[in-house]
Every structure is written in C-alpha cells, then in structure tokens.
Amino acid sequence: MPITTHWFLPTHGDGRSVVDRPHTTPTGADTPRRPDIDYLAQVAQAVEGLGFTGMLTPTGSWCQDAWITTAALLARTKRIKFLVAFRPGSLSPTLAAQLASTYQKVSEGRLLLNIVTGGESTEQQRYGDWLDHDERYARTDEFLAVLRGIFAGGPVDFDGEHYSVRGATSFEPPDPAPPLYFGGSSDAALPVAARRADVHLTWGEPPSAVSRKVQRLRELAAEQGRELRFGLRAHVITRDTSAEAWGTAQRFLEQMDPADVAASQAKIARTEAVGQQKMAELHGGALPSSARDLEVHPGLWAGVGLLRGGAGTALVGSHSEVADLIEEYHEVGIDEFVLSGYPHLEEAYWFGEGVHPELARRGLRGSNPSAAARELTVAPH
C-alpha cells in the first residue's frame, strides 16, 4: 500500500531553528516568523503544490485555534486537507459533529480530525478541565461513541459517566465522514484507539518500539472486529547529502542554550503522557557536543526533544537515507507520516522535491499524489 505524507501548519510561529520556537520555554514567546494568515497561507500553498495530502494543525494554549485558522485557509488553497486537532473536553460531541458537518460542506470534504485527549493536567486546567489522565481517556471513549453515532446519521441516545445525550444529531451528517486520527501510548489510551480510531498516531520512536506498539494495537482492534491504520509524527531534516543534513542538526544543537534545555526538561519530567516520557528517555536530557551522539537509530535524531515537547525526534539524512528510514517504518506497519521541519516552508520543499520522488521510485508513493490524496477515505467503523 502506498504511504501518505502530511505536513504541519505552524500556527505557533516559525523560525530557522528549533530554538526559535520551542514552546516549552519563555523564549518561545518570541519567534522570527509570526503565524499571520499570509505566512500560513504561503506554507499551505507550498505544501499543497508539493503533493502532501494534509496538514496537521495543533491545539493548545500555545498556538492559534485550529478550526478557525484552517477554515480561513480554505479559500487560499484548493486541495490540501486539514488535520484539525481538538480536545474532546473542550466541546460537546454534538457540537463537534456540527462543526465537522459544516466544515465538510464548506471545504468540499477537506477535513481530517485529530482527537487529542490531553496528556498534561496543567494545560487541561487552563481550559477548566480537572479530570485526571485515565479519566480523560474514558471521557474521550464516550465522546467518540456519540460522535461516530452522529456521523452515521443518528439520532443518538447515550448515557455515560461523562455524557448523557438524547436525540443527538446534526443538521446533516458530514459527507464524507472525516477520518479520526488518535494518539496515546498509555494503557488507558490504547483500548480507546482500538475501539474508536481510524488512524493511530505515534511519535518517532525507533522502528522496533513502533513495531511493538503497532502489533499490540492490531491485536486490540481485532478483538473489536476492527482494523486500524497507523501514522508516525516526527520532524525531518533532509538534504542533497547526508553531511549537509547532519550539519544542520549540528547547528541546531549548537544553538541550544543549556538553561533553556534544563527548563524544558524540568517541565517534561513532570509529564503524565506516556508517549512524552518515551521521547525523553531517548535523549536522557543530555546536551552533548555532537549531534551524532543523539542518533538513537540510524537516521533518527532525538535532539529536537531537548527543547520541544511533543514529537521529539527527526528523520535526518540525504533524501535517499530519509526514504530508507520511512521504508523501514512502513515495513512495521506505518502508512501515514505527519512531518515538520525548521523552517516549515523551506523544509517542506526539501522533502517534497527530494524525498517524494525517491519514494515514488521505490513504489511507495503514487505517481499522482494529488489524485491519491483525494481518495483518502475513512476506515470501517
């Protein structure tokens, strides 16, 4: 099966290095490229022209709202889908279904949904959400049960611990129903993914660790009579030669302030998110002198995680080497790749013009990615 590639919309700002916008330290408030609509449109139009399928748009108090920003970009783009991230605890499933239905009508089917349960209590509490980690996943399970019922046509009657609805429906079901992307690595998260998700997203751990997670999720989904697709969320540094790519990683490392790294790691150390804990384990909080010291698997660099929360690894190398690593992930079950880079505009060109053709030569990507993108459909419920 050919792979699908997505890019990232930097609604928190952008810059020429990971130090320009770490978003976990005070210096993150100042970014060289502000996320105004003209710059975001420039990134989105480039990504569309380069043949990516969609763009992940994040959620949180550190970035702009994903629904509003991407809706504004619909008129500035023609094909690109938007993978809109949102947190179930911040709105009702009935309202979410109404938003999805309206979005699909306005965009002519360009919505993908990324369900973010929320791994940090401090961030959740900013929105008035005081549930603990496992309770949040239980609420997400109920939320998605109602949401899928409305997507199927409703009306939905549901009585749960977190939601009770009667006759929940939308003006009309979204057409098509947007695929549900879902992340989470904890014991509370994986069963919810198996029951409700279409695509499970994982951060860029080494392929052996990703393989174990994919296998476990396949087993859990099979118990529900379902199948899942799997995606990987990571950064990328790809250049014409390996030396150029690793030279960029080295520059990023040398620009890191030890005080900023210490501040980021202090915050990350308090995380409740299992996936975030696994990202931190890859680098151990160390700030070495050589970027290669943080190469945790051939071509997989853990240096981004020294400053940035969330995805903390990057695929680094020549276009052929990055394609090798993507192929390795594909062999263990990853079909979709949600990528980003610094800056997001320039790195999209490096990947789109360098790695996309290499993947096509290997038969991992269709010769007409724009047409393939339009064929992305939701998996069976």
Coordinates of C-alpha atoms in Angstrom, one line a residue:
M1 CA 0.0 0.0 0.0
P2 CA 1.4 3.4 -0.9
I3 CA 2.2 5.7 2.0
T4 CA 0.5 9.0 2.7
T5 CA 2.5 12.1 3.7
H6 CA 1.2 15.1 5.7
W7 CA 2.9 18.3 6.8
F8 CA 2.5 20.6 9.8
L9 CA 0.9 24.1 9.9
P10 CA 3.0 26.2 12.3
T11 CA 0.2 28.2 14.0
H12 CA 2.5 28.9 16.9
G13 CA 5.1 30.6 14.8
D14 CA 8.1 29.5 12.8
G15 CA 11.8 30.0 12.5
R16 CA 15.1 28.7 11.1
S17 CA 15.9 26.5 14.0
V18 CA 14.2 24.5 16.8
V19 CA 15.4 27.2 19.2
D20 CA 13.2 29.8 17.5
R21 CA 10.0 28.3 18.8
P22 CA 10.4 25.6 21.4
H23 CA 7.0 26.4 23.0
T24 CA 8.0 25.0 26.4
T25 CA 10.3 27.8 27.5
P26 CA 9.9 31.5 27.9
T27 CA 12.0 32.2 24.8
G28 CA 9.2 30.5 22.8
A29 CA 7.1 33.7 23.1
D30 CA 9.4 35.4 20.5
T31 CA 9.5 33.8 17.1
P32 CA 11.1 35.2 13.9
R33 CA 8.0 34.3 11.7
R34 CA 4.8 35.2 13.3
P35 CA 1.8 33.0 12.4
D36 CA -0.1 35.6 10.5
I37 CA -2.6 34.3 7.9
D38 CA -0.4 35.3 4.9
Y39 CA 2.6 33.3 6.1
L40 CA 0.4 30.3 7.0
A41 CA -1.2 30.5 3.5
Q42 CA 2.3 30.6 2.0
V43 CA 3.2 27.4 3.8
A44 CA -0.1 25.7 3.0
Q45 CA 0.1 26.6 -0.7
A46 CA 3.6 25.2 -0.9
V47 CA 2.7 22.0 0.8
E48 CA -0.3 21.6 -1.5
G49 CA 1.9 22.1 -4.6
L50 CA 4.4 19.6 -3.3
G51 CA 1.9 16.8 -3.2
F52 CA 1.3 16.3 0.5
T53 CA -2.2 15.0 1.4
G54 CA -2.9 17.0 4.5
M55 CA -1.6 19.4 7.2
L56 CA -1.8 18.8 10.9
T57 CA -2.9 21.9 12.8
P58 CA -2.1 21.7 16.5
T59 CA -4.3 22.5 19.6
G60 CA -3.3 24.1 22.8
S61 CA -2.9 27.4 24.6
W62 CA 0.5 27.9 22.9
C63 CA -1.0 28.2 19.4
Q64 CA -3.9 29.6 17.4
D65 CA -7.2 27.8 17.2
A66 CA -7.1 25.1 14.6
W67 CA -10.8 25.2 13.4
I68 CA -10.7 29.0 12.7
T69 CA -7.3 29.1 11.2
T70 CA -7.8 26.3 8.8
A71 CA -11.2 27.5 7.8
A72 CA -9.6 30.8 6.8
L73 CA -7.1 28.9 4.7
L74 CA -9.7 27.0 2.7
A75 CA -10.1 30.0 0.4
R76 CA -6.4 30.3 -0.1
T77 CA -5.9 26.6 -1.1
K78 CA -7.6 24.1 -3.5
R79 CA -6.9 20.5 -2.5
I80 CA -4.9 20.2 0.7
K81 CA -6.8 18.6 3.6
F82 CA -6.5 19.9 7.2
L83 CA -6.0 17.6 10.1
V84 CA -7.7 19.7 12.7
A85 CA -6.6 18.8 16.3
F86 CA -9.0 19.4 19.1
R87 CA -9.7 18.2 22.7
P88 CA -12.9 16.4 23.4
G89 CA -13.1 18.0 26.9
S90 CA -13.5 21.5 25.4
L91 CA -16.7 21.0 23.5
S92 CA -19.7 18.6 23.3
P93 CA -19.7 15.7 20.8
T94 CA -22.9 17.1 19.2
L95 CA -21.2 20.5 18.6
A96 CA -18.1 18.7 17.2
A97 CA -20.3 16.8 14.8
Q98 CA -22.0 20.0 13.7
L99 CA -18.6 21.7 13.2
A100 CA -17.4 18.7 11.2
S101 CA -20.5 18.7 9.0
T102 CA -20.3 22.4 8.3
Y103 CA -16.6 22.1 7.6
Q104 CA -17.0 19.3 5.1
K105 CA -19.8 21.2 3.3
V106 CA -17.8 24.4 3.1
S107 CA -14.5 22.7 2.2
E108 CA -16.0 20.0 -0.1
G109 CA -14.6 17.2 2.0
R110 CA -11.2 18.5 3.2
L111 CA -11.4 17.8 6.9
L112 CA -9.5 15.2 8.9
L113 CA -9.9 15.1 12.7
N114 CA -7.1 14.6 15.2
I115 CA -8.5 13.7 18.6
V116 CA -6.2 15.0 21.4
T117 CA -7.2 13.7 24.8
G118 CA -4.6 15.8 26.6
G119 CA -1.7 14.5 28.5
E120 CA -0.8 17.4 30.8
S121 CA -3.1 18.4 33.7
T122 CA -1.6 21.9 33.9
E123 CA -2.6 22.5 30.3
Q124 CA -6.0 21.0 30.7
Q125 CA -6.7 23.1 33.8
R126 CA -6.2 26.2 31.7
Y127 CA -9.4 25.2 30.0
G128 CA -11.2 24.3 33.2
D129 CA -10.7 20.5 32.8
W130 CA -9.8 18.9 36.1
L131 CA -10.1 15.2 35.2
D132 CA -7.0 13.0 35.7
H133 CA -5.1 11.2 32.9
D134 CA -7.1 8.0 32.8
E135 CA -10.5 9.7 33.3
R136 CA -9.8 11.9 30.3
Y137 CA -9.4 8.8 28.1
A138 CA -12.6 7.4 29.5
R139 CA -14.3 10.6 28.5
T140 CA -12.8 10.5 25.1
D141 CA -14.2 7.0 24.6
E142 CA -17.7 8.2 25.3
F143 CA -17.2 11.3 23.2
L144 CA -16.2 9.3 20.2
A145 CA -19.0 6.8 20.7
V146 CA -21.5 9.7 20.4
L147 CA -19.6 11.4 17.6
R148 CA -19.5 8.3 15.4
G149 CA -23.2 7.7 16.0
I150 CA -24.0 11.2 14.7
F151 CA -21.6 10.7 11.8
A152 CA -23.6 7.5 11.0
G153 CA -26.8 9.5 10.8
G154 CA -28.1 9.5 14.4
P155 CA -30.1 10.3 16.3
V156 CA -28.0 9.1 19.3
D157 CA -29.2 8.4 22.8
F158 CA -26.3 7.8 25.2
D159 CA -25.9 7.6 28.9
G160 CA -22.4 7.5 30.3
E161 CA -20.3 8.8 33.2
H162 CA -19.3 11.9 31.2
Y163 CA -22.0 12.4 28.6
S164 CA -25.7 12.0 28.6
V165 CA -27.5 12.9 25.3
R166 CA -30.9 12.4 23.8
G167 CA -31.6 12.5 20.1
A168 CA -28.1 13.8 19.4
T169 CA -27.9 14.6 15.7
S170 CA -26.5 17.1 13.2
F171 CA -28.3 19.2 10.5
E172 CA -26.8 16.5 8.2
P173 CA -24.1 14.0 8.7
P174 CA -20.7 15.1 7.4
D175 CA -20.1 13.9 3.8
P176 CA -17.7 12.2 3.8
A177 CA -17.3 11.4 7.5
P178 CA -13.8 12.7 8.4
P179 CA -11.3 10.0 9.4
L180 CA -10.4 10.1 13.1
Y181 CA -6.7 10.3 14.0
F182 CA -5.9 9.5 17.6
G183 CA -2.7 9.5 19.7
G184 CA -1.9 7.9 23.0
S185 CA 0.6 5.3 24.3
S186 CA -0.8 4.5 27.8
D187 CA -2.8 1.5 28.9
A188 CA -5.8 3.9 29.2
A189 CA -5.3 5.2 25.6
L190 CA -4.7 2.0 23.5
P191 CA -8.1 0.4 24.0
V192 CA -9.8 3.6 23.1
A193 CA -7.8 3.8 19.9
A194 CA -8.7 0.2 19.1
R195 CA -12.4 0.8 19.6
R196 CA -12.8 4.3 18.0
A197 CA -9.9 5.5 15.8
D198 CA -9.3 5.1 12.1
V199 CA -5.6 6.1 12.3
H200 CA -3.4 5.8 15.4
L201 CA -0.6 8.3 15.5
T202 CA 2.6 7.6 17.4
W203 CA 5.7 9.7 17.9
G204 CA 9.0 8.8 16.3
E205 CA 10.4 6.1 18.5
P206 CA 12.9 3.6 16.9
P207 CA 11.2 1.2 14.5
S208 CA 11.5 -1.7 16.8
A209 CA 9.5 0.1 19.5
V210 CA 6.9 1.3 17.0
S211 CA 6.6 -2.3 15.7
R212 CA 5.7 -3.5 19.2
K213 CA 3.0 -0.8 19.6
V214 CA 1.5 -1.5 16.2
Q215 CA 1.3 -5.2 16.9
R216 CA -0.4 -4.6 20.3
L217 CA -2.9 -2.2 18.7
R218 CA -3.7 -4.6 15.9
E219 CA -4.5 -7.3 18.5
L220 CA -6.7 -4.9 20.5
A221 CA -8.5 -3.8 17.3
A222 CA -9.0 -7.4 16.1
E223 CA -10.8 -8.1 19.4
Q224 CA -13.2 -5.4 18.4
G225 CA -13.6 -6.7 14.9
R226 CA -11.8 -3.7 13.5
E227 CA -8.6 -2.7 11.7
L228 CA -6.5 0.4 12.2
R229 CA -4.1 2.3 10.1
F230 CA -1.0 3.7 11.7
G231 CA 0.8 7.0 11.4
L232 CA 4.1 8.5 12.6
R233 CA 4.6 12.1 13.8
A234 CA 8.2 13.3 13.5
H235 CA 10.4 16.1 12.3
V236 CA 12.7 15.8 9.3
I237 CA 16.0 17.3 8.2
T238 CA 16.7 16.1 4.6
R239 CA 19.3 17.5 2.2
D240 CA 21.0 16.5 -1.0
T241 CA 23.8 14.9 1.0
S242 CA 23.9 13.2 4.4
A243 CA 26.7 15.6 5.5
E244 CA 24.5 18.6 4.8
A245 CA 21.6 17.2 6.8
W246 CA 23.7 16.3 9.8
G247 CA 25.4 19.7 9.6
T248 CA 22.0 21.3 10.0
A249 CA 21.3 19.1 13.0
Q250 CA 24.7 20.1 14.5
R251 CA 23.8 23.7 14.0
F252 CA 20.5 23.2 15.8
L253 CA 22.4 21.6 18.7
E254 CA 25.0 24.3 19.0
Q255 CA 22.3 27.0 19.2
M256 CA 20.6 25.4 22.2
D257 CA 21.1 27.3 25.4
P258 CA 21.7 24.9 28.3
A259 CA 19.4 26.9 30.6
D260 CA 16.6 26.5 28.0
V261 CA 17.2 22.8 27.8
A262 CA 17.1 22.5 31.6
A263 CA 13.9 24.5 31.8
S264 CA 12.2 22.3 29.1
Q265 CA 13.4 19.1 30.6
A266 CA 12.1 20.2 34.1
K267 CA 8.7 20.6 32.6
I268 CA 8.8 17.4 30.6
A269 CA 9.9 15.5 33.7
R270 CA 6.5 16.2 35.3
T271 CA 4.5 14.9 32.3
E272 CA 1.7 12.4 32.7
A273 CA 1.9 11.4 29.0
V274 CA 3.5 8.0 28.4
G275 CA 4.5 9.0 24.8
Q276 CA 6.2 12.1 26.1
Q277 CA 8.1 10.0 28.7
K278 CA 9.3 7.8 26.0
M279 CA 10.6 10.8 23.9
A280 CA 12.5 12.0 27.0
E281 CA 14.1 8.6 27.5
L282 CA 15.6 8.7 24.1
H283 CA 17.9 11.6 24.9
G284 CA 18.0 11.4 28.7
G285 CA 18.2 15.2 29.0
A286 CA 21.9 15.3 27.9
L287 CA 23.2 18.1 25.8
P288 CA 26.3 16.6 24.0
S289 CA 28.7 18.4 21.8
S290 CA 28.0 16.2 18.7
A291 CA 24.6 15.8 17.1
R292 CA 25.5 12.2 16.2
D293 CA 25.6 11.4 20.0
L294 CA 21.8 11.7 19.9
E295 CA 21.3 9.4 16.9
V296 CA 19.1 6.7 18.6
H297 CA 18.7 4.6 15.4
P298 CA 20.3 5.1 12.0
G299 CA 18.9 8.4 10.7
L300 CA 16.7 9.1 13.8
W301 CA 17.9 12.1 15.9
A302 CA 16.5 12.7 19.4
G303 CA 17.9 16.3 19.6
V304 CA 14.6 18.1 19.0
G305 CA 13.2 16.7 22.2
L306 CA 15.8 18.5 24.3
L307 CA 13.8 21.7 23.8
R308 CA 10.4 20.8 22.3
G309 CA 7.5 19.0 23.9
G310 CA 5.5 16.5 21.8
A311 CA 7.3 14.9 18.8
G312 CA 11.0 14.9 19.8
T313 CA 12.8 13.1 17.0
A314 CA 13.7 13.9 13.5
L315 CA 14.5 11.8 10.4
V316 CA 17.9 13.1 9.3
G317 CA 20.0 12.3 6.2
S318 CA 20.1 12.5 2.5
H319 CA 16.9 12.2 0.6
S320 CA 17.7 8.5 -0.1
E321 CA 18.6 7.9 3.6
V322 CA 15.4 9.5 4.8
A323 CA 13.4 7.4 2.3
D324 CA 15.2 4.3 3.8
L325 CA 14.0 5.1 7.3
I326 CA 10.5 5.8 6.0
E327 CA 10.5 2.5 4.3
E328 CA 11.7 0.8 7.5
Y329 CA 8.8 2.3 9.4
H330 CA 6.4 1.3 6.6
E331 CA 7.6 -2.3 6.9
V332 CA 6.5 -2.4 10.5
G333 CA 3.0 -1.0 9.7
I334 CA 3.2 2.8 9.3
D335 CA 1.2 4.0 6.4
E336 CA 1.0 7.7 7.2
F337 CA 3.7 10.2 8.1
V338 CA 3.0 13.6 9.7
L339 CA 6.2 15.6 9.3
S340 CA 7.5 19.0 10.0
G341 CA 10.8 20.9 9.9
Y342 CA 12.5 24.2 10.6
P343 CA 11.5 26.4 8.9
H344 CA 8.3 24.7 7.8
L345 CA 8.3 26.4 4.5
E346 CA 11.8 25.6 3.3
E347 CA 11.9 22.1 4.8
A348 CA 8.7 21.2 3.0
Y349 CA 10.5 22.0 -0.2
W350 CA 13.5 19.9 0.7
F351 CA 11.2 16.9 1.5
G352 CA 8.7 17.4 -1.3
E353 CA 11.3 17.9 -4.0
G354 CA 13.8 15.4 -2.6
V355 CA 12.1 12.6 -0.7
H356 CA 8.8 12.4 -2.5
P357 CA 10.4 11.4 -5.9
E358 CA 12.6 8.9 -4.1
L359 CA 9.6 7.3 -2.5
A360 CA 7.8 7.2 -5.9
R361 CA 10.8 5.4 -7.4
R362 CA 10.5 2.7 -4.8
G363 CA 6.8 2.2 -5.4
L364 CA 5.9 3.6 -2.0
R365 CA 4.1 6.6 -3.4
G366 CA 1.8 7.1 -6.4
S367 CA 2.9 9.0 -9.4
N368 CA 0.0 11.4 -9.0
P369 CA -0.1 12.2 -5.3
S370 CA -2.8 14.9 -5.8
A371 CA -5.2 12.3 -7.1
A372 CA -4.2 9.9 -4.3
A373 CA -4.9 12.5 -1.7
R374 CA -8.5 12.9 -2.9
E375 CA -9.1 9.2 -2.5
L376 CA -8.3 9.1 1.3
T377 CA -11.4 7.7 2.9
V378 CA -12.5 6.7 6.4
A379 CA -11.8 3.2 7.6
P380 CA -14.7 0.9 8.5
H381 CA -16.2 1.6 12.0

